[in-house]
Each structure stands twice: as C-alpha cells, then as structure tokens.
Short mmCIF file of C-alpha atoms and ligand atoms in Angstrom, two decimals:
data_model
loop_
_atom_site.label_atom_id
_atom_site.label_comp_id
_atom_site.label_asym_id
_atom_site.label_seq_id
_atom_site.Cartn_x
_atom_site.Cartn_y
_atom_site.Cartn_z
CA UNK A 282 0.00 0.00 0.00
CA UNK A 283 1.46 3.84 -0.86
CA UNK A 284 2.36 5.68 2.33
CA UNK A 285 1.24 9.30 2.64
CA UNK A 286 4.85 11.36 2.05
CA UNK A 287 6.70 11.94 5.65
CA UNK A 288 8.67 15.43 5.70
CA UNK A 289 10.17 13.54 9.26
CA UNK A 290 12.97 11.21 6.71
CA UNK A 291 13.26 8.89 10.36
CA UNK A 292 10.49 7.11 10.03
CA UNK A 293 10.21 4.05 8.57
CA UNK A 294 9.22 4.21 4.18
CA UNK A 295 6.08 2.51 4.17
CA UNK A 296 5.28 0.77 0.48
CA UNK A 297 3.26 -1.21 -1.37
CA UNK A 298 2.07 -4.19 0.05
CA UNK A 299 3.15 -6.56 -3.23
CA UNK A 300 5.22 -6.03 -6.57
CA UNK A 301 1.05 -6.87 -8.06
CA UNK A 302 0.10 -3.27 -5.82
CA UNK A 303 3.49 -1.42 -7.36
CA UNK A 304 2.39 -2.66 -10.84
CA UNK A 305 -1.28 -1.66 -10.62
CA UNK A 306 -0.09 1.84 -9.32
CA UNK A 307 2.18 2.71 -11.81
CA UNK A 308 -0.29 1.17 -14.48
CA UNK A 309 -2.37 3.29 -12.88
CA UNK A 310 -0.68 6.25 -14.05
CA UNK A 311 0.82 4.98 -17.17
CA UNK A 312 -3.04 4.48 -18.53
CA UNK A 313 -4.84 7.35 -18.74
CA UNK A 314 -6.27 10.12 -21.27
CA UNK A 315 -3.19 9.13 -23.16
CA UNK A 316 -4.01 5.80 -24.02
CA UNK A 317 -7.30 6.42 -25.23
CA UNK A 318 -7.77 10.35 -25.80
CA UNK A 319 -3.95 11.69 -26.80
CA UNK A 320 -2.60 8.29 -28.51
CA UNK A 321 -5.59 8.00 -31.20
CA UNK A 322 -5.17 11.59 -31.90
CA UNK A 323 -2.05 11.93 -32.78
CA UNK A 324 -2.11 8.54 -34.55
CA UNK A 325 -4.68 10.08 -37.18
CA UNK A 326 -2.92 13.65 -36.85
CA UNK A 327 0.26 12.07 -38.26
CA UNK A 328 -0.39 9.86 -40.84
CA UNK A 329 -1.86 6.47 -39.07
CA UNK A 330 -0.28 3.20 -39.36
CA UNK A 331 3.73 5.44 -39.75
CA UNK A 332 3.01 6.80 -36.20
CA UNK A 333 1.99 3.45 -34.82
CA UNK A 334 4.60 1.94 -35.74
CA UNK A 335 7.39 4.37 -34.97
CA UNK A 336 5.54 4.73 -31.72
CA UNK A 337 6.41 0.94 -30.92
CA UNK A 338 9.67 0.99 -32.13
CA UNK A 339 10.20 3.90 -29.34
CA UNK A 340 8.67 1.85 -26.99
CA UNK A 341 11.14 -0.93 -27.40
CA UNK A 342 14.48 1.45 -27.67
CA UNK A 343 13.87 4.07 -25.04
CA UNK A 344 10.47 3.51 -23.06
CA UNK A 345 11.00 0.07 -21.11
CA UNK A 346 15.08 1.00 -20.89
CA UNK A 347 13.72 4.40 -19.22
CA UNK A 348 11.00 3.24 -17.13
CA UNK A 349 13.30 0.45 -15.90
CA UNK A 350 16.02 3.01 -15.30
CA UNK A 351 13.41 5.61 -13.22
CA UNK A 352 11.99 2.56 -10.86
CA UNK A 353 15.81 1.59 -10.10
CA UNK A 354 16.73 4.88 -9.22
CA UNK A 355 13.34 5.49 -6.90
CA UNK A 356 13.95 2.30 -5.53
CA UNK A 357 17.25 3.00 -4.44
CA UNK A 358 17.13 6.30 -3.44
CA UNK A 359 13.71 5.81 -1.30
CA UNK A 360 13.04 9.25 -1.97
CA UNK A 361 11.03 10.95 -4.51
CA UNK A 362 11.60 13.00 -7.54
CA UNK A 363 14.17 15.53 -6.48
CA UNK A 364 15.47 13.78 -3.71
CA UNK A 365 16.29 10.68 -5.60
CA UNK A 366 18.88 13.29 -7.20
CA UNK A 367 19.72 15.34 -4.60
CA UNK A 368 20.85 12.26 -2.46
CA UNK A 369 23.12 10.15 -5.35
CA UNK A 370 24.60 14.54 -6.16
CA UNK A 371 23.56 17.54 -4.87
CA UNK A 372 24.64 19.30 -7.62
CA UNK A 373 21.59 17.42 -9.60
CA UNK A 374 18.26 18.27 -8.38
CA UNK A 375 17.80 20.61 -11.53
CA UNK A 376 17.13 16.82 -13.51
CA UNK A 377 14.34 16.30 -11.27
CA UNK A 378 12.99 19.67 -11.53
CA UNK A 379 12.61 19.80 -15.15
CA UNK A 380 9.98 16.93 -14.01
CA UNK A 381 8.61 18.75 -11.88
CA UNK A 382 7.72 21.98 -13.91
CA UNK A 383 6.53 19.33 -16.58
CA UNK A 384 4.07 17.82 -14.60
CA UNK A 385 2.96 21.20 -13.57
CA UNK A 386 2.10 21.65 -17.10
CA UNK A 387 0.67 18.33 -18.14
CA UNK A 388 -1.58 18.69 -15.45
CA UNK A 389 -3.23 22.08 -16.57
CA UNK A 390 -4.29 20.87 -19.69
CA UNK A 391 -4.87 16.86 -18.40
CA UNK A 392 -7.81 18.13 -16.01
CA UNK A 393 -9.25 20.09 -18.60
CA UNK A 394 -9.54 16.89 -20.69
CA UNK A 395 -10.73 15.30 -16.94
CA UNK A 396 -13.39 17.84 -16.87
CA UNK A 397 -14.47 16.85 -20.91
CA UNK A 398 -14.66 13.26 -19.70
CA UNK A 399 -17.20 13.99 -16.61
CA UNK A 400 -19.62 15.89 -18.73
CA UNK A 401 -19.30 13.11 -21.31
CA UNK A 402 -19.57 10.57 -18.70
CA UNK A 403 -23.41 12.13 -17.95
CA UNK A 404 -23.92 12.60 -21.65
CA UNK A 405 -23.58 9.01 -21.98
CA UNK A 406 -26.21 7.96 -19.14
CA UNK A 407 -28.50 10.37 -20.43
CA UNK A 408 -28.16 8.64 -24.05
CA UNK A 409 -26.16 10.56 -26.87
CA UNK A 410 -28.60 9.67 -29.17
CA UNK A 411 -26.85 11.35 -31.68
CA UNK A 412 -25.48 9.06 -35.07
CA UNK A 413 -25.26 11.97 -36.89
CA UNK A 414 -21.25 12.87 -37.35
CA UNK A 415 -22.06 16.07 -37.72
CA UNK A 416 -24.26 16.60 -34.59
CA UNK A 417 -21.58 15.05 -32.65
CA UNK A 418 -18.90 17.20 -34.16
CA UNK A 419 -21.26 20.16 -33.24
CA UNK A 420 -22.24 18.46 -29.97
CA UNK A 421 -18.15 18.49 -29.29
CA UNK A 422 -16.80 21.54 -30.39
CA UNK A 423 -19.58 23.40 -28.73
CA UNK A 424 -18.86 22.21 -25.35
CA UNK A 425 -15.47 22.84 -25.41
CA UNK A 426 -15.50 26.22 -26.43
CA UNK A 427 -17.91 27.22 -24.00
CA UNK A 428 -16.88 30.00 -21.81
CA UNK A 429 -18.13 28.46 -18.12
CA UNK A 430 -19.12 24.80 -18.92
CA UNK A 431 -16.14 22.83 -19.28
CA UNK A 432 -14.36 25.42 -16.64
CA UNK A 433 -16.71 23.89 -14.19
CA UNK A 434 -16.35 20.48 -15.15
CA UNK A 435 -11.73 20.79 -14.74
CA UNK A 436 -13.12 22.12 -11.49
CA UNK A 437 -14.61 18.65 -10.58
CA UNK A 438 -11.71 17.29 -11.98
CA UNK A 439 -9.12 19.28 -10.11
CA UNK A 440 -11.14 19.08 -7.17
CA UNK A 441 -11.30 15.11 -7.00
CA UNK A 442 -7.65 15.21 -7.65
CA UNK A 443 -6.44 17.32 -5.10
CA UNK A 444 -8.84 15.64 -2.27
CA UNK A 445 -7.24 12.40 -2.94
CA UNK A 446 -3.80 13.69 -2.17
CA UNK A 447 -4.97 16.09 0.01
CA UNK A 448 -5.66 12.57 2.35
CA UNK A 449 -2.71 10.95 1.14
CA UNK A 450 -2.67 8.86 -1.05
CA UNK A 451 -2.56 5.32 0.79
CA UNK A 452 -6.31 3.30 0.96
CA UNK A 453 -6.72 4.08 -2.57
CA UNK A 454 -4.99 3.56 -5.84
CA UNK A 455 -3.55 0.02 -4.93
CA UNK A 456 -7.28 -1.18 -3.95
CA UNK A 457 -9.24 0.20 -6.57
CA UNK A 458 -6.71 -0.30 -9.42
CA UNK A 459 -6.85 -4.12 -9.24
CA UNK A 460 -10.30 -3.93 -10.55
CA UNK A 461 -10.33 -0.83 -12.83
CA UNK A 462 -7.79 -1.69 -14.89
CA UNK A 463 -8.58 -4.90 -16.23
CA UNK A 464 -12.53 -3.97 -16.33
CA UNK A 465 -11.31 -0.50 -18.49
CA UNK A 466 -9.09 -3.33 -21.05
CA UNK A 467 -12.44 -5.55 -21.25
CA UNK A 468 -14.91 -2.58 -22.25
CA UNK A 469 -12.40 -1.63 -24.59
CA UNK A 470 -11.91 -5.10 -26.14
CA UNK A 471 -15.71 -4.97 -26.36
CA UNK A 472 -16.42 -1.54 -28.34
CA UNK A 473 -13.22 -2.86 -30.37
CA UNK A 474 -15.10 -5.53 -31.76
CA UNK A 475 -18.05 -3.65 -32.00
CA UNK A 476 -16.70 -0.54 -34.19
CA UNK A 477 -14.48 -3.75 -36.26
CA UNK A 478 -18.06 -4.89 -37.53
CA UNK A 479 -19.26 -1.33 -38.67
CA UNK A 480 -19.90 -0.69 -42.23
CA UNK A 481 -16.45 0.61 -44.13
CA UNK A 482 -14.14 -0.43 -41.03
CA UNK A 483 -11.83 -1.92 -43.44
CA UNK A 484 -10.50 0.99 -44.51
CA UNK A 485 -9.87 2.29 -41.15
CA UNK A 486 -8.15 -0.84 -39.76
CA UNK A 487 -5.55 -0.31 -42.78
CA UNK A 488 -5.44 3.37 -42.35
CA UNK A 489 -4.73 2.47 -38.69
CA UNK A 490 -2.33 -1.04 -39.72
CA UNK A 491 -0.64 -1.05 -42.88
CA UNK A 492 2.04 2.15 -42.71
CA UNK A 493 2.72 4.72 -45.84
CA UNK A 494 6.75 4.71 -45.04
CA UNK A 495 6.48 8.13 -47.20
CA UNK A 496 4.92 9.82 -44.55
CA UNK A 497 8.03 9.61 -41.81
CA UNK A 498 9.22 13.37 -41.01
CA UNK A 499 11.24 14.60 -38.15
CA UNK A 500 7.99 15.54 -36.43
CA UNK A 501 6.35 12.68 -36.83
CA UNK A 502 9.09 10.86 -34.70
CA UNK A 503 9.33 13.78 -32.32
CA UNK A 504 5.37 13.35 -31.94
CA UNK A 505 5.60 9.80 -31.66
CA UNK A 506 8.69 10.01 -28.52
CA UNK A 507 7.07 12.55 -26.30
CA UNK A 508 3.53 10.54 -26.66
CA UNK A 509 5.80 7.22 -25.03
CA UNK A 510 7.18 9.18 -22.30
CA UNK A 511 3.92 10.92 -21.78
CA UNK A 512 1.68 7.36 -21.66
CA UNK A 513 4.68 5.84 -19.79
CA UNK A 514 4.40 8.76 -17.50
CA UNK A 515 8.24 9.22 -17.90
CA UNK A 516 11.05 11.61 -17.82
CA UNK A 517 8.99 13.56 -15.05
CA UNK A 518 9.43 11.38 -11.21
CA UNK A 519 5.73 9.75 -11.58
CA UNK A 520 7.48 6.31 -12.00
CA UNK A 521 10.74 7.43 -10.07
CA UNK A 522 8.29 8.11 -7.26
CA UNK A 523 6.50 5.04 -7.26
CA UNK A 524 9.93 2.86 -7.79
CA UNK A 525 10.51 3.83 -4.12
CA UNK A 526 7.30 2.16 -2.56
CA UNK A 527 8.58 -0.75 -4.65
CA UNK A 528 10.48 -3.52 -1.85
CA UNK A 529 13.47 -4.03 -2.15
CA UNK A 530 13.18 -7.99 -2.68
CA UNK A 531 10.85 -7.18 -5.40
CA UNK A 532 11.73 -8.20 -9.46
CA UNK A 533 12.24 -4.70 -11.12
CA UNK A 534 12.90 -5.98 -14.76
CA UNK A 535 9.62 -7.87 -14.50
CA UNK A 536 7.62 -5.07 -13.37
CA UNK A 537 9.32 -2.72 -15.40
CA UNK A 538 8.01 -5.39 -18.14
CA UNK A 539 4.55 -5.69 -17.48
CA UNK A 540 3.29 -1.53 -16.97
CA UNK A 541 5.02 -1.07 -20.69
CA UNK A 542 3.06 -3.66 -21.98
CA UNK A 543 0.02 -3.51 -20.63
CA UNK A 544 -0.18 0.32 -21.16
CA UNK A 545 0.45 -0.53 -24.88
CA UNK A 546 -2.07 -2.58 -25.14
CA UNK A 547 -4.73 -0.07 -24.40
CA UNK A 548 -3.04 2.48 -26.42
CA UNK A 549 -3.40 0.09 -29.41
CA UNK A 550 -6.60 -1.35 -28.50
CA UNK A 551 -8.25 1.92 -28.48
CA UNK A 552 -6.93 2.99 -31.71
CA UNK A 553 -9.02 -0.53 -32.70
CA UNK A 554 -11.59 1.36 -31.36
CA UNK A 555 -11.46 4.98 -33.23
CA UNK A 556 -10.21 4.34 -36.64
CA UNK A 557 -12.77 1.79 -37.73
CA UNK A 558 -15.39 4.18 -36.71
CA UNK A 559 -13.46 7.41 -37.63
CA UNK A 560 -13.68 6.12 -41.44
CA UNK A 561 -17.15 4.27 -41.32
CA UNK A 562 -18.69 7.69 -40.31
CA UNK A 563 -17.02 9.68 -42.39
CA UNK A 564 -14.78 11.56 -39.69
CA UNK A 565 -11.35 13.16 -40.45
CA UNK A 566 -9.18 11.29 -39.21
CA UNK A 567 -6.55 14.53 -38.65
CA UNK A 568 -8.63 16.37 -36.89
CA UNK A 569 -6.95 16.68 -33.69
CA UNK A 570 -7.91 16.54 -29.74
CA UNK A 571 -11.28 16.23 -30.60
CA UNK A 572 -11.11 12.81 -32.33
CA UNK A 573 -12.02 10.45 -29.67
CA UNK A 574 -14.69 12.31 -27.80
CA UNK A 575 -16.70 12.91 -31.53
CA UNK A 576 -16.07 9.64 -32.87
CA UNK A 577 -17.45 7.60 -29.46
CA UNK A 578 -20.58 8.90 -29.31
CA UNK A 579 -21.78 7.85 -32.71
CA UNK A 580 -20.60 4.54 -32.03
CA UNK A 581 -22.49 4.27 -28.55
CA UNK A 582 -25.80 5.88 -29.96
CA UNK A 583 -25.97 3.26 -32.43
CA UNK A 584 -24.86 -0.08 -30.56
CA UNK A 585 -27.18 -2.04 -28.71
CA UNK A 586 -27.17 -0.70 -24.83
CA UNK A 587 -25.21 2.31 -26.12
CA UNK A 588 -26.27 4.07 -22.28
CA UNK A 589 -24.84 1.09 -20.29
CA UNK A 590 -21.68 0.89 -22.37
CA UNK A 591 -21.24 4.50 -23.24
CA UNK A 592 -21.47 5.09 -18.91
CA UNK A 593 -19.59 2.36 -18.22
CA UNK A 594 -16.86 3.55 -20.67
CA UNK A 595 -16.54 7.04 -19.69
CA UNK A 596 -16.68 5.97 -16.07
CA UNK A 597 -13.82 3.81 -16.20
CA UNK A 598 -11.67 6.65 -18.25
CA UNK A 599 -12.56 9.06 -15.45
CA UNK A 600 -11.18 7.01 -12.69
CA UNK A 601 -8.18 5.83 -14.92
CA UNK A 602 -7.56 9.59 -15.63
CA UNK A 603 -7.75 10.52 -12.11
CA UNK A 604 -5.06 7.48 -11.20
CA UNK A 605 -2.89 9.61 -13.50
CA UNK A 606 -3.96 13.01 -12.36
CA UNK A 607 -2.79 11.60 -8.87
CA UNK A 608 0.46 10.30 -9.97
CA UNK A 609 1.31 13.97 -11.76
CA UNK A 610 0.29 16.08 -8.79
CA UNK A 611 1.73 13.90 -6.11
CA UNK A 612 5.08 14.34 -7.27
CA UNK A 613 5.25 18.37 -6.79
CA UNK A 614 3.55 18.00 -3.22
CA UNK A 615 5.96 15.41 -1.94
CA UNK A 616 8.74 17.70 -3.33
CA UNK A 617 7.09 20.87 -1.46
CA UNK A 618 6.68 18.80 1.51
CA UNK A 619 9.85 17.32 1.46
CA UNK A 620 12.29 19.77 0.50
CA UNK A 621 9.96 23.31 1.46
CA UNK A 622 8.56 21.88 4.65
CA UNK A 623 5.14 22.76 3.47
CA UNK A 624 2.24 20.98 5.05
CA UNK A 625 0.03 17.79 2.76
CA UNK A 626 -2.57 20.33 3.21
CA UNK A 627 -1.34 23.55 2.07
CA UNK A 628 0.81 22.04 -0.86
CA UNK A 629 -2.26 19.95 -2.13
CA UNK A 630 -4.57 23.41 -2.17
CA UNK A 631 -2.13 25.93 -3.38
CA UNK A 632 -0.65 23.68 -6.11
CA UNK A 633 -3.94 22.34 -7.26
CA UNK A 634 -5.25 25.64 -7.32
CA UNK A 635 -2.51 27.35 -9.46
CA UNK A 636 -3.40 24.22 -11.63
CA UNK A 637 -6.76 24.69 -12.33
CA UNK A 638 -6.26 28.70 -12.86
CA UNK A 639 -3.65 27.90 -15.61
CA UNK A 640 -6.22 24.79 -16.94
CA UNK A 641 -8.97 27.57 -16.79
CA UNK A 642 -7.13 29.26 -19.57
CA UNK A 643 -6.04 26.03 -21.48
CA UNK A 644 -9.75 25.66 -21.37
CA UNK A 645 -10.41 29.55 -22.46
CA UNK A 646 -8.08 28.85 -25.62
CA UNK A 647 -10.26 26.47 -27.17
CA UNK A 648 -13.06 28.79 -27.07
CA UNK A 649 -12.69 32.42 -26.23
CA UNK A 650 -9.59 33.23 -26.42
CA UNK A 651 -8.79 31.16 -29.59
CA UNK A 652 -7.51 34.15 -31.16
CA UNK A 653 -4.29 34.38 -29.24
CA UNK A 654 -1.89 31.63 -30.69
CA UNK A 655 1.97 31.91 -30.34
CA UNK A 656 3.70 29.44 -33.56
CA UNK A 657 -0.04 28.53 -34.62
CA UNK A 658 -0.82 26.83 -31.35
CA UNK A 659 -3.31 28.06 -28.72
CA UNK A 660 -2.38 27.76 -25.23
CA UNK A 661 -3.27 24.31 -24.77
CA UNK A 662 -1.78 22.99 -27.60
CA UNK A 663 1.50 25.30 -26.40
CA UNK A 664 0.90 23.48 -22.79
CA UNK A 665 0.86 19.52 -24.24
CA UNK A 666 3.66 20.35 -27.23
CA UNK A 667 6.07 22.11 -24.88
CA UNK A 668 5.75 19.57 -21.68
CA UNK A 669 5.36 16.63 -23.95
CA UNK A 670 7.37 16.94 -26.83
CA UNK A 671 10.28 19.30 -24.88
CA UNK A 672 10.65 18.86 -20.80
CA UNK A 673 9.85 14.94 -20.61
CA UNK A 674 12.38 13.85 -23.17
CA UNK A 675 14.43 16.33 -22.22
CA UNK A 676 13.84 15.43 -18.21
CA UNK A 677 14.17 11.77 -19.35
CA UNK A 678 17.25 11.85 -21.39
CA UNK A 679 19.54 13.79 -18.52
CA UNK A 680 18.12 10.76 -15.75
CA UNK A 681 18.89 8.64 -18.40
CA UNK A 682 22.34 10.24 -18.09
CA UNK A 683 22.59 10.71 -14.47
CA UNK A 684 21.74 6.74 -13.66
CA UNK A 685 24.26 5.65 -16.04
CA UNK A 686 27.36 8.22 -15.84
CA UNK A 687 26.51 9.93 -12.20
CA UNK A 688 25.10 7.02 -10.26
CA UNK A 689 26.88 4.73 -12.06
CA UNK A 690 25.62 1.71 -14.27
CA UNK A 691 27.50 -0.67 -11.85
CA UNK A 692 25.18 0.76 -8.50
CA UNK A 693 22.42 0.65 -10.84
CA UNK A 694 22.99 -2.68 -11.58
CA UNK A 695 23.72 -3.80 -8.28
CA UNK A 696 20.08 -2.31 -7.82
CA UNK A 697 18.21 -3.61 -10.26
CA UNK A 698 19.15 -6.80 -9.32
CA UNK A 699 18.50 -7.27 -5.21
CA UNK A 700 22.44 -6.94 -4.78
CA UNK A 701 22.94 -9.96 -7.38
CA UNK A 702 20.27 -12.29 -5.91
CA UNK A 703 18.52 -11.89 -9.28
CA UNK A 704 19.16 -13.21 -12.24
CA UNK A 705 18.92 -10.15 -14.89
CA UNK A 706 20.59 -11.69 -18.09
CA UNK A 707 20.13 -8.41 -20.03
CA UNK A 708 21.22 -6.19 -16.99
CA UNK A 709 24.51 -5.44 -18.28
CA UNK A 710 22.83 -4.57 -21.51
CA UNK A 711 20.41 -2.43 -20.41
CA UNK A 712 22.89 -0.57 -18.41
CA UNK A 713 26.15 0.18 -20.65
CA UNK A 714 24.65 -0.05 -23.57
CA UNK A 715 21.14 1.18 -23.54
CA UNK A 716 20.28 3.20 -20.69
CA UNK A 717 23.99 4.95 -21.16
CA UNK A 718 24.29 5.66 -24.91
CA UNK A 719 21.47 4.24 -26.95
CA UNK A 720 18.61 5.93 -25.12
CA UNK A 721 19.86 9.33 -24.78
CA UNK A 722 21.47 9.61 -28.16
CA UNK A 723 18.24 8.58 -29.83
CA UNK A 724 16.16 11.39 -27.85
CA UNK A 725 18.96 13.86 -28.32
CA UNK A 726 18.82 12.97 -31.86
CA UNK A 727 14.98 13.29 -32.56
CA UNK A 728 14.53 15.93 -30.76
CA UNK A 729 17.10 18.39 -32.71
CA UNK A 730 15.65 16.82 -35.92
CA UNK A 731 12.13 17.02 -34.52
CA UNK A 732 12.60 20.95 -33.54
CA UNK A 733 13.86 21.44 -37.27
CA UNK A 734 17.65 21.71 -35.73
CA UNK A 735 19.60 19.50 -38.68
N1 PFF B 922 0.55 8.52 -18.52
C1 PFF B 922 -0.66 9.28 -18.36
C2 PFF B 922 -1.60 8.96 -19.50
O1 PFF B 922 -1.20 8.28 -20.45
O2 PFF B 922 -2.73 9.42 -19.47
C3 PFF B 922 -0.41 10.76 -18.24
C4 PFF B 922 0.75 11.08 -17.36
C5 PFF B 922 0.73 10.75 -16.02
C6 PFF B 922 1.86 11.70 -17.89
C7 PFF B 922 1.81 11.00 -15.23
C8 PFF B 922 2.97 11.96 -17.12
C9 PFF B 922 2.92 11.59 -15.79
F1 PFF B 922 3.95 11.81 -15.06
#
C-alpha cells in the first residue's frame, strides 16, 4: 500500500504491500487520457499506421530502458523526484525539476480533458442519441469552447484530484486499481469488436495497420517520442516516485516489463476502437484533440445498450484519468513537503489551485480566447507540445544520463538486481549499452531533428 509522504525522513518508508500493488499503481498512471484520448489523436494527426509503428519501435528502444532506469533509481534512493537526485549529487536536483515543472504543465491541460470526460460521462447515461457525425462534431466543439461549462467540469476534476492527495494517497490507488484496470481493457476489447463490424471499417483498420513509409518526417518521430514518455508517465518522477514504494526484494525488470506492456495494449486497442469508426462515419481522421470524444458517441448511440456501455466507458476513463492526475500532482507536493517543509494540506490546495487557474485558460483557448496563438498553437496545444514533446524527453534523457554516468551503471545494476540475488541476463545490456548511450542519443537525436535543428 502507498504511504502518505513523511517530511520527518526517520520514520520508517512505508510501500506497497506486493510487486502486483506497485504494478497496478504505476499502471495506474501509465493508462490514462493518453491511451485512449492523446494516442488515437495523434495517430490520425500524423499519418496512421507510420506513427503506430514508430511509436512501438520507441517503446522498445527508449520507453522500457527508461521506465526500468526511473523505478531503479526510486527504488534505491527511497526518496522521490528531487530527492532521488539530490541524495546520489547535490549538484543534480535541476534533472528532477525539469519533471517537476513538466508535470505542472501536463496537469493544466490533463484536467481540462478530466473535466471533458465527466460531462461526457453524464452525456452518456442520459443517451447521446446522436449518429449523426455532424451533430456530434457540433455536440463536441460546442462544449469545449464554451466559456463556463467545461471550466466547471476541470473544477470537478481538479477538485477530485487534489482531495485524494490532500488525504494521502494510501487506501486508494492500490485497492481500486486491481479492478479498474482490467474492467477498463475488457470494455475496450468490447467496443473494439463492436466498431471492427461497422460498415467501411476496413478501410480504417488499414489506415490504422498497414504504414505509408512516405509519410516519416522529423515531427512525426518527435510526436511519436514525447507521446511514449507521456503514456509511460516518464522523464517527469511519476514512475521514479513510485519505484521507491517498490520492496526491495521485489523483481524490477519484471515489473518494469509488465506496466510497458500492458499500457500498450490499451493504447493500441483503443486505436481498434477509433479508426474503424473514424472512417465508417465519415470523420477526419486529422482532426486533432477532438477525435475520440466525436467519434465515441456515434458509435455508442448506435450499438445495442449504447447508455450502459457509453457510462460504463466514460466511467472507467474518469477514474483511470484521475489514477494519473494523482500520480502527476503527487510528485510536486511530496517535493514541497519534502524539500519546502510545506504541510500535505497547504501544498495539495495551493498547487492544485494554481493548476486549475492555468487549466482555466487552457480551457479559455479552445473557445474564447482562440484568437491568441503563439507558432499557430493556442495555449493548450503550447501546454501539451512544450511539456510533452520538450521537458519529458528532455527530463528523461539527462536521468537517463545521471543513472548511467553519475550514479553509475555498476550501483544501478547492483540495484536492479537485489544486490545480485537476481538473475537479470540483459542487466549489463540495459545498463552500458542502452540506458547509457542508446537511449539518450536517440532522444537527443529526434529531438534536434524534430525541432527542425539538422
Ligand atoms: N501517462 C498518463 C496517460 O497516459 O494518461 C499521463 C501522465 C501521467 C503523464 C503521469 C505523465 C505523468 F507523469
């Protein structure tokens, strides 16, 4: 079970109560709005099947070395973000803040998108009703450019998020999680199958399957690395954090397996969902953050018990959003308490509230104030690019660094392996060859290429 944070560093590190409860918790906020929102998006913004598989090939090289690397180093340092740093080299804690300014961000906008979801989530017991594409593009991009309404719903959001680490966070994620996550794979296993069988799916399934290798760029692959360290939750302490509730007799390659994989196969799962649908209605498959949230409705209005699977769908992405919420706000308040002696209770209301006012804009710029745009973005957009596509890799790629040339790839070895009890037969691998050049060279690389640099 997750411990609340102690500021008092003498008393004893509770954790989870099995390597099953660390799993489900950092599942927990691996899947999220990225899986199923973010990942389908982007998959139709930038070309279909080219993204997918670049995204997967990213997966493999960086994500599972990196996510292995950030539980290693939590676990170690039983401490979180910052700390971690701060304890191997002072002179660090910067790495760890770059996190921590990212998750600042990615929260802002990931609430608003939290908010979206509870209004949908009521939609959807009420009935869409709606098969018309257009009505539901119209039903979509009216909500979210309302002035008050989806303001009030990030509220909800922001407010759920910030009471459950307002009372720490122990009781909750590792008990609930157990049952969410598989329940939220089944449903979407279900309306996979369902929008497979609508009319015209074909040509979505090879939209979404069968890549057009003319369509790489330097953005697409830049697109496709911050979306892995976003649904891995990486390169900003989430994972780091959680890696210290993990016990130390506990199988970190294993459980850095399973998260990866299981988190990927939601991501691709729901995109088994959208792009079927997306071309037997007609959609556009490019047309950005809305893509999920117009596409779903006309597939639940349609299918038998639309109400009962519609609810049960958007319930299940609230509470897997809110696991992630959790995991990107509990970070900064352990750091406040930890290194700023603030109290739970003051660092859970004053950072949560600066959240939501910056989200209350995000929200403004889709509506409102779409006018203002800096490089053709509005401020959300500018929010998501700049945490997502700049601070985690960038965030990632220097812990990436730090484990392997600061730490040391022989400690983190020594780590990752319960002090050699464990046989790790890709250890040495993963740290002198992947986690200390092949990871960081390929972010370094696609990012300069993906911010037009060579
Ligand atoms: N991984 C979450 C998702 O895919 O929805 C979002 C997220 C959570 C990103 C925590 C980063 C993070 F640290």
């Amino acid at each position: 079970m997750l411990s609340q944070q102690h500021s008092d560093t003498q008393e004893p590190r509770e954790g989870f109560a099995s390597k099953v409860g660390f799993i489900f918790a950092a599942a927990g906020s691996a899947i999220g709005l990225g899986n199923i929102w973010r990942f389908p998006w982007l998959v139709g913004a930038y070309g279909g099947a080219i993204f997918l598989v670049i995204y997967l090939a990213i997966i493999i090289l960086v994500g599972i070395t990196m996510f292995m690397g950030e539980v290693t180093l939590g676990r170690y340092a039983q401490r979180s973000n910052v700390g971690a740093f701060k304890k191997i080299n002072k002179s660090y804690a910067w790495v760890g803040g770059i996190g921590l300014i990212a998750g600042f961000m990615i929260l802002s906008f990931y609430s608003v998108v939290g908010g979206w979801v509870i209004y949908y989530f009521i939609r959807a017991i009420i009935g869409f009703g709606i098969t018309d594409p257009i009505l539901t593009d119209q039903l979509f991009g009216g909500f979210i450019s309302n002035p008050i309404l989806p303001i009030l719903f990030h509220a909800v959001f922001m407010a759920l998020t910030i009471w459950i680490c307002y009372n720490g966070v122990k009781n909750g994620i590792e008990k609930y999680s157990n049952i969410m996550m598989p329940a939220l794979l089944v449903i979407v296993v279900i309306l996979a199958i369902r929008s497979m069988m609508l009319p015209g799916a074909a040509e979505g399934l090879r939209f979404y399957l069968v890549p057009d290798f003319t369509k790489i760029t330097s953005k697409t692959i830049l697109a496709a690395l911050g979306q892995v360290f976003f649904s891995l939750s990486l390169g900003m302490g989430s994972i780091l954090t959680y890696g210290s509730y993990l016990g130390k007799k506990e199988n970190i390659p294993q459980a850095s397996l399973m998260v990866p994989f299981m988190d990927t196969l939601i991501a691709f799962t729901a995109g088994l969902v959208i792009f079927p649908a997306v071309f037997s209605y007609g959609f556009e498959p490019s047309s950005g953050p809305g893509l999920t949230f117009v596409t779903l409705p006309a597939v639940f209005s349609e299918m038998p018990m639309g109400n009962l699977f519609g609810s049960a769908f958007f319930f299940l992405l609230l509470l897997a959003a809110l696991t992630s919420a959790i995991s990107l706000l509990e970070p900064i308040i352990a750091y406040m308490i930890e290194e700023h002696g603030w109290n739970r209770k003051r660092a859970s209301l004053t950072l949560g509230g600066t959240i939501f006012i910056i989200g209350a804009f995000a929200s403004l710029s889709m509506g409102p104030l779409s006018g203002f745009k800096i490089a053709d973005l509005v401020f959300f957009d500018q929010l998501d690019w700049i945490s997502n596509n700049l601070l985690l890799p960038i965030g990632g790629m220097f812990t990436a660094l730090f484990i392997s040339w600061i730490w040391g790839t022989d400690n983190a070895l020594r780590e990752v392996t319960n002090d050699g009890l464990l046989k790790f037969d890709l250890g040495n691998f993963w740290a002198n060859i992947m986690l200390k050049y092949v990871a960081p060279a390929l972010v370094f690389i696609v990012f300069l290429a993906g911010l037009g640099l060579f």
